[in-house]
mmCIF file of C-alpha atoms in Angstrom:
data_model
loop_
_atom_site.group_PDB
_atom_site.id
_atom_site.type_symbol
_atom_site.label_atom_id
_atom_site.label_comp_id
_atom_site.label_asym_id
_atom_site.label_seq_id
_atom_site.Cartn_x
_atom_site.Cartn_y
_atom_site.Cartn_z
ATOM 1 C CA UNK A 1 4.558 -12.696 -17.707
ATOM 2 C CA UNK A 2 6.565 -13.394 -14.754
ATOM 3 C CA UNK A 3 6.259 -11.340 -11.293
ATOM 4 C CA UNK A 4 9.379 -11.031 -9.946
ATOM 5 C CA UNK A 5 9.740 -10.813 -6.155
ATOM 6 C CA UNK A 6 12.553 -7.956 -4.805
ATOM 7 C CA UNK A 7 14.651 -8.494 -1.070
ATOM 8 C CA UNK A 8 15.726 -4.917 -0.342
ATOM 9 C CA UNK A 9 19.163 -6.343 1.813
ATOM 10 C CA UNK A 10 21.775 -6.823 -0.161
ATOM 11 C CA UNK A 11 20.254 -6.881 -2.960
ATOM 12 C CA UNK A 12 18.585 -3.464 -3.906
ATOM 13 C CA UNK A 13 20.825 -1.904 -1.048
ATOM 14 C CA UNK A 14 23.920 -2.215 1.595
ATOM 15 C CA UNK A 15 24.228 -0.946 4.348
ATOM 16 C CA UNK A 16 27.228 1.282 4.682
ATOM 17 C CA UNK A 17 29.017 1.759 8.252
ATOM 18 C CA UNK A 18 25.582 0.846 10.235
ATOM 19 C CA UNK A 19 27.345 -1.418 12.517
ATOM 20 C CA UNK A 20 30.173 1.806 12.977
ATOM 21 C CA UNK A 21 26.543 4.144 13.331
ATOM 22 C CA UNK A 22 24.894 2.005 15.972
ATOM 23 C CA UNK A 23 28.492 1.479 18.234
ATOM 24 C CA UNK A 24 28.612 5.515 18.637
ATOM 25 C CA UNK A 25 24.645 5.895 19.192
ATOM 26 C CA UNK A 26 25.319 3.234 22.235
ATOM 27 C CA UNK A 27 28.673 4.594 23.084
ATOM 28 C CA UNK A 28 26.957 8.358 22.973
ATOM 29 C CA UNK A 29 24.141 7.080 25.134
ATOM 30 C CA UNK A 30 25.449 4.961 27.492
ATOM 31 C CA UNK A 31 29.336 6.636 27.484
ATOM 32 C CA UNK A 32 30.365 3.025 27.167
ATOM 33 C CA UNK A 33 34.140 3.373 28.315
ATOM 34 C CA UNK A 34 35.429 1.175 25.402
ATOM 35 C CA UNK A 35 36.862 1.670 22.158
ATOM 36 C CA UNK A 36 34.088 2.407 19.277
ATOM 37 C CA UNK A 37 36.419 -0.643 17.183
ATOM 38 C CA UNK A 38 35.791 -2.711 20.326
ATOM 39 C CA UNK A 39 31.786 -1.564 20.708
ATOM 40 C CA UNK A 40 31.275 -1.869 16.349
ATOM 41 C CA UNK A 41 32.795 -5.144 16.484
ATOM 42 C CA UNK A 42 30.926 -6.283 19.363
ATOM 43 C CA UNK A 43 27.745 -4.916 18.457
ATOM 44 C CA UNK A 44 28.119 -6.860 14.195
ATOM 45 C CA UNK A 45 29.290 -9.755 16.091
ATOM 46 C CA UNK A 46 25.613 -10.262 18.686
ATOM 47 C CA UNK A 47 23.283 -8.925 15.440
ATOM 48 C CA UNK A 48 24.427 -11.487 13.403
ATOM 49 C CA UNK A 49 24.744 -14.372 15.757
ATOM 50 C CA UNK A 50 21.282 -13.091 16.681
ATOM 51 C CA UNK A 51 19.935 -13.090 13.451
ATOM 52 C CA UNK A 52 21.662 -16.343 11.638
ATOM 53 C CA UNK A 53 20.422 -17.637 14.323
ATOM 54 C CA UNK A 54 16.770 -16.957 13.654
ATOM 55 C CA UNK A 55 17.564 -17.909 10.027
ATOM 56 C CA UNK A 56 18.736 -21.312 10.950
ATOM 57 C CA UNK A 57 15.628 -21.937 13.482
ATOM 58 C CA UNK A 58 12.376 -20.491 10.597
ATOM 59 C CA UNK A 59 11.731 -17.773 13.645
ATOM 60 C CA UNK A 60 10.644 -14.505 12.889
ATOM 61 C CA UNK A 61 11.607 -11.041 14.460
ATOM 62 C CA UNK A 62 10.779 -7.636 13.888
ATOM 63 C CA UNK A 63 13.944 -6.098 12.960
ATOM 64 C CA UNK A 64 13.310 -4.003 16.533
ATOM 65 C CA UNK A 65 12.747 -7.046 18.683
ATOM 66 C CA UNK A 66 16.201 -8.603 17.201
ATOM 67 C CA UNK A 67 17.425 -4.862 18.105
ATOM 68 C CA UNK A 68 16.300 -4.778 21.280
ATOM 69 C CA UNK A 69 17.729 -8.587 21.534
ATOM 70 C CA UNK A 70 21.066 -7.588 20.706
ATOM 71 C CA UNK A 71 21.708 -4.444 22.730
ATOM 72 C CA UNK A 72 20.665 -7.064 26.267
ATOM 73 C CA UNK A 73 22.847 -8.976 24.642
ATOM 74 C CA UNK A 74 25.993 -6.923 24.388
ATOM 75 C CA UNK A 75 25.091 -4.743 27.218
ATOM 76 C CA UNK A 76 25.526 -7.819 29.389
ATOM 77 C CA UNK A 77 29.215 -7.964 28.188
ATOM 78 C CA UNK A 78 29.245 -4.699 29.759
ATOM 79 C CA UNK A 79 27.312 -5.359 33.534
ATOM 80 C CA UNK A 80 24.841 -3.150 31.797
ATOM 81 C CA UNK A 81 20.835 -3.404 31.708
ATOM 82 C CA UNK A 82 18.409 -1.415 30.544
ATOM 83 C CA UNK A 83 14.573 -0.393 31.002
ATOM 84 C CA UNK A 84 11.969 -1.858 28.248
ATOM 85 C CA UNK A 85 11.200 2.192 27.724
ATOM 86 C CA UNK A 86 15.560 2.084 26.769
ATOM 87 C CA UNK A 87 15.431 -0.760 25.028
ATOM 88 C CA UNK A 88 12.168 0.658 22.939
ATOM 89 C CA UNK A 89 14.150 3.910 22.471
ATOM 90 C CA UNK A 90 17.323 1.502 20.922
ATOM 91 C CA UNK A 91 14.909 -0.967 19.008
ATOM 92 C CA UNK A 92 13.774 1.835 17.024
ATOM 93 C CA UNK A 93 16.855 4.345 16.549
ATOM 94 C CA UNK A 94 19.204 1.260 15.488
ATOM 95 C CA UNK A 95 16.288 0.642 13.660
ATOM 96 C CA UNK A 96 15.999 4.193 11.898
ATOM 97 C CA UNK A 97 19.927 3.365 11.259
ATOM 98 C CA UNK A 98 19.129 0.700 8.986
ATOM 99 C CA UNK A 99 17.295 3.020 6.359
ATOM 100 C CA UNK A 100 20.057 6.172 7.334
ATOM 101 C CA UNK A 101 23.138 3.685 6.047
ATOM 102 C CA UNK A 102 21.421 2.516 3.456
ATOM 103 C CA UNK A 103 23.180 2.858 -0.104
ATOM 104 C CA UNK A 104 21.910 2.467 -3.520
ATOM 105 C CA UNK A 105 23.990 -0.597 -5.530
ATOM 106 C CA UNK A 106 24.563 1.373 -8.816
ATOM 107 C CA UNK A 107 23.184 -1.036 -11.718
ATOM 108 C CA UNK A 108 19.926 -0.875 -9.038
ATOM 109 C CA UNK A 109 17.858 2.398 -10.647
ATOM 110 C CA UNK A 110 18.564 1.266 -14.216
ATOM 111 C CA UNK A 111 17.531 -2.579 -13.994
ATOM 112 C CA UNK A 112 13.606 -1.275 -12.274
ATOM 113 C CA UNK A 113 13.542 1.233 -14.769
ATOM 114 C CA UNK A 114 13.606 -1.019 -17.618
ATOM 115 C CA UNK A 115 11.909 -3.729 -15.781
ATOM 116 C CA UNK A 116 8.943 -1.023 -15.255
ATOM 117 C CA UNK A 117 8.877 0.043 -18.860
ATOM 118 C CA UNK A 118 8.843 -4.096 -20.006
ATOM 119 C CA UNK A 119 5.357 -3.631 -17.803
ATOM 120 C CA UNK A 120 6.921 -6.289 -15.162
ATOM 121 C CA UNK A 121 4.771 -6.312 -11.800
ATOM 122 C CA UNK A 122 7.336 -6.132 -9.021
ATOM 123 C CA UNK A 123 6.825 -6.604 -5.474
ATOM 124 C CA UNK A 124 9.276 -6.630 -2.041
ATOM 125 C CA UNK A 125 9.624 -9.265 -0.781
ATOM 126 C CA UNK A 126 12.144 -8.238 3.094
ATOM 127 C CA UNK A 127 12.960 -10.287 6.183
ATOM 128 C CA UNK A 128 12.359 -5.953 6.957
ATOM 129 C CA UNK A 129 10.000 -4.229 8.918
ATOM 130 C CA UNK A 130 7.009 -2.755 6.584
ATOM 131 C CA UNK A 131 7.858 0.536 7.573
ATOM 132 C CA UNK A 132 11.151 0.382 7.755
ATOM 133 C CA UNK A 133 11.110 -1.068 4.488
ATOM 134 C CA UNK A 134 9.200 1.503 2.578
ATOM 135 C CA UNK A 135 11.239 3.906 4.363
ATOM 136 C CA UNK A 136 14.767 2.795 2.350
ATOM 137 C CA UNK A 137 12.909 2.812 -0.982
ATOM 138 C CA UNK A 138 11.195 6.261 -0.529
ATOM 139 C CA UNK A 139 14.727 7.293 0.518
ATOM 140 C CA UNK A 140 16.153 6.104 -2.418
ATOM 141 C CA UNK A 141 13.680 7.385 -4.933
ATOM 142 C CA UNK A 142 12.497 3.552 -5.822
ATOM 143 C CA UNK A 143 8.909 3.038 -3.576
ATOM 144 C CA UNK A 144 6.506 3.880 -7.054
ATOM 145 C CA UNK A 145 7.948 1.377 -8.589
ATOM 146 C CA UNK A 146 6.527 -1.781 -6.832
ATOM 147 C CA UNK A 147 2.859 -2.815 -6.356
ATOM 148 C CA UNK A 148 2.852 -3.624 -2.522
ATOM 149 C CA UNK A 149 5.618 -4.293 -0.517
ATOM 150 C CA UNK A 150 5.399 -8.295 1.815
ATOM 151 C CA UNK A 151 7.529 -8.381 5.085
ATOM 152 C CA UNK A 152 7.904 -10.601 8.170
ATOM 153 C CA UNK A 153 6.428 -8.555 10.510
ATOM 154 C CA UNK A 154 3.148 -8.725 8.418
ATOM 155 C CA UNK A 155 3.247 -12.161 7.924
ATOM 156 C CA UNK A 156 4.698 -12.603 12.064
ATOM 157 C CA UNK A 157 7.134 -15.604 10.141
ATOM 158 C CA UNK A 158 10.608 -15.079 8.534
ATOM 159 C CA UNK A 159 12.466 -16.486 4.891
ATOM 160 C CA UNK A 160 12.842 -19.130 4.787
ATOM 161 C CA UNK A 161 9.886 -20.312 6.389
ATOM 162 C CA UNK A 162 7.572 -21.551 3.005
ATOM 163 C CA UNK A 163 4.751 -19.328 4.820
ATOM 164 C CA UNK A 164 6.054 -15.525 4.092
ATOM 165 C CA UNK A 165 6.890 -17.007 0.101
ATOM 166 C CA UNK A 166 3.451 -18.491 0.705
ATOM 167 C CA UNK A 167 1.622 -15.129 1.431
ATOM 168 C CA UNK A 168 3.513 -12.678 -1.312
ATOM 169 C CA UNK A 169 2.539 -15.016 -4.384
ATOM 170 C CA UNK A 170 -1.046 -14.689 -2.691
ATOM 171 C CA UNK A 171 -1.016 -10.755 -2.046
ATOM 172 C CA UNK A 172 0.249 -10.675 -5.895
ATOM 173 C CA UNK A 173 -2.424 -13.514 -6.820
ATOM 174 C CA UNK A 174 0.270 -15.790 -8.984
ATOM 175 C CA UNK A 175 1.252 -19.721 -8.740
ATOM 176 C CA UNK A 176 4.443 -20.353 -7.909
ATOM 177 C CA UNK A 177 5.449 -20.929 -11.655
ATOM 178 C CA UNK A 178 4.945 -17.249 -12.582
ATOM 179 C CA UNK A 179 7.098 -15.943 -10.152
ATOM 180 C CA UNK A 180 10.460 -14.901 -9.922
ATOM 181 C CA UNK A 181 12.600 -14.007 -6.810
ATOM 182 C CA UNK A 182 15.253 -11.730 -6.915
ATOM 183 C CA UNK A 183 17.663 -12.093 -3.868
ATOM 184 C CA UNK A 184 21.199 -11.559 -2.162
ATOM 185 C CA UNK A 185 20.042 -13.541 0.585
ATOM 186 C CA UNK A 186 20.618 -16.825 1.593
ATOM 187 C CA UNK A 187 17.473 -17.491 3.227
ATOM 188 C CA UNK A 188 15.738 -16.651 -0.293
ATOM 189 C CA UNK A 189 17.635 -19.913 -2.037
ATOM 190 C CA UNK A 190 16.803 -21.956 0.795
ATOM 191 C CA UNK A 191 13.195 -20.849 1.326
ATOM 192 C CA UNK A 192 11.821 -20.515 -2.289
ATOM 193 C CA UNK A 193 13.164 -24.348 -2.997
ATOM 194 C CA UNK A 194 10.394 -25.511 -0.859
ATOM 195 C CA UNK A 195 7.773 -24.174 -3.118
ATOM 196 C CA UNK A 196 9.791 -24.839 -6.089
ATOM 197 C CA UNK A 197 9.901 -21.017 -6.540
ATOM 198 C CA UNK A 198 12.957 -19.693 -8.977
ATOM 199 C CA UNK A 199 15.693 -17.652 -7.352
ATOM 200 C CA UNK A 200 18.038 -15.184 -9.399
ATOM 201 C CA UNK A 201 20.169 -14.891 -6.968
ATOM 202 C CA UNK A 202 22.425 -11.742 -7.217
ATOM 203 C CA UNK A 203 25.703 -11.740 -5.798
ATOM 204 C CA UNK A 204 26.237 -9.237 -3.708
ATOM 205 C CA UNK A 205 28.267 -10.699 -0.902
ATOM 206 C CA UNK A 206 30.759 -13.604 -0.592
ATOM 207 C CA UNK A 207 28.870 -16.492 0.486
ATOM 208 C CA UNK A 208 28.494 -19.942 -0.315
ATOM 209 C CA UNK A 209 24.859 -21.049 -1.377
ATOM 210 C CA UNK A 210 23.790 -24.510 0.123
ATOM 211 C CA UNK A 211 21.340 -25.186 -2.503
ATOM 212 C CA UNK A 212 22.269 -24.188 -5.693
ATOM 213 C CA UNK A 213 19.310 -21.250 -7.528
ATOM 214 C CA UNK A 214 17.874 -21.253 -10.851
ATOM 215 C CA UNK A 215 19.896 -18.301 -11.730
ATOM 216 C CA UNK A 216 22.881 -16.333 -10.491
ATOM 217 C CA UNK A 217 24.247 -13.205 -11.359
ATOM 218 C CA UNK A 218 26.758 -10.509 -10.884
ATOM 219 C CA UNK A 219 24.439 -7.212 -11.649
ATOM 220 C CA UNK A 220 20.522 -6.558 -11.604
ATOM 221 C CA UNK A 221 21.345 -4.844 -15.329
ATOM 222 C CA UNK A 222 21.535 -9.211 -16.533
ATOM 223 C CA UNK A 223 17.850 -9.332 -15.014
ATOM 224 C CA UNK A 224 15.931 -8.008 -17.961
ATOM 225 C CA UNK A 225 17.433 -10.409 -20.341
ATOM 226 C CA UNK A 226 16.634 -12.931 -18.264
ATOM 227 C CA UNK A 227 12.890 -11.835 -17.898
ATOM 228 C CA UNK A 228 12.445 -11.776 -21.941
ATOM 229 C CA UNK A 229 13.819 -15.052 -22.694
ATOM 230 C CA UNK A 230 11.612 -16.562 -19.901
ATOM 231 C CA UNK A 231 8.184 -14.659 -21.489
#
């Protein structure tokens, strides 16, 4: 019996209009005199640059801290700065927008329900903060299917670092050979290789993978069949 570890982002949910909603919030609160399009593009660039830099260095940041740092570098572009309390406010507000803009992929409910009926143990393994991941699952009526959430803010290390994968295996009490990572994120494919963990990569976005995953699927509906072959 394989134990499954699901990423949340680009796997179970996508974020719809996250950058636009974040830019709207910043523009309204701080009265920045630029177009919403420009602010959205600038926010998206700062957010992605910071996240990719953290991933490449294997450095941990909570989602709120990532939001704070994005705000600091974004506002420098407009010669603005905020107090620590204001940065905390935006850190929390932007984290809330991650939850609010999350939308289930259409194949998720059927696949998760089928796997649940097969009595397959399922956990969440994510770089999202624990409360954010749980709120996304609750909002989309999925939390009840998962035995636990292993998140980077609890392990104080993020994917692709080995330690977060080891924490997940320890939490579930399984060896790498009995686990399967299900994810649409490149950092899972990279990190899992170090522990010989098998990854089922869900192709939600058009990314180039530096290493080959164990399986690649277009839809989570293909997952139950893969699992039944392995058990």
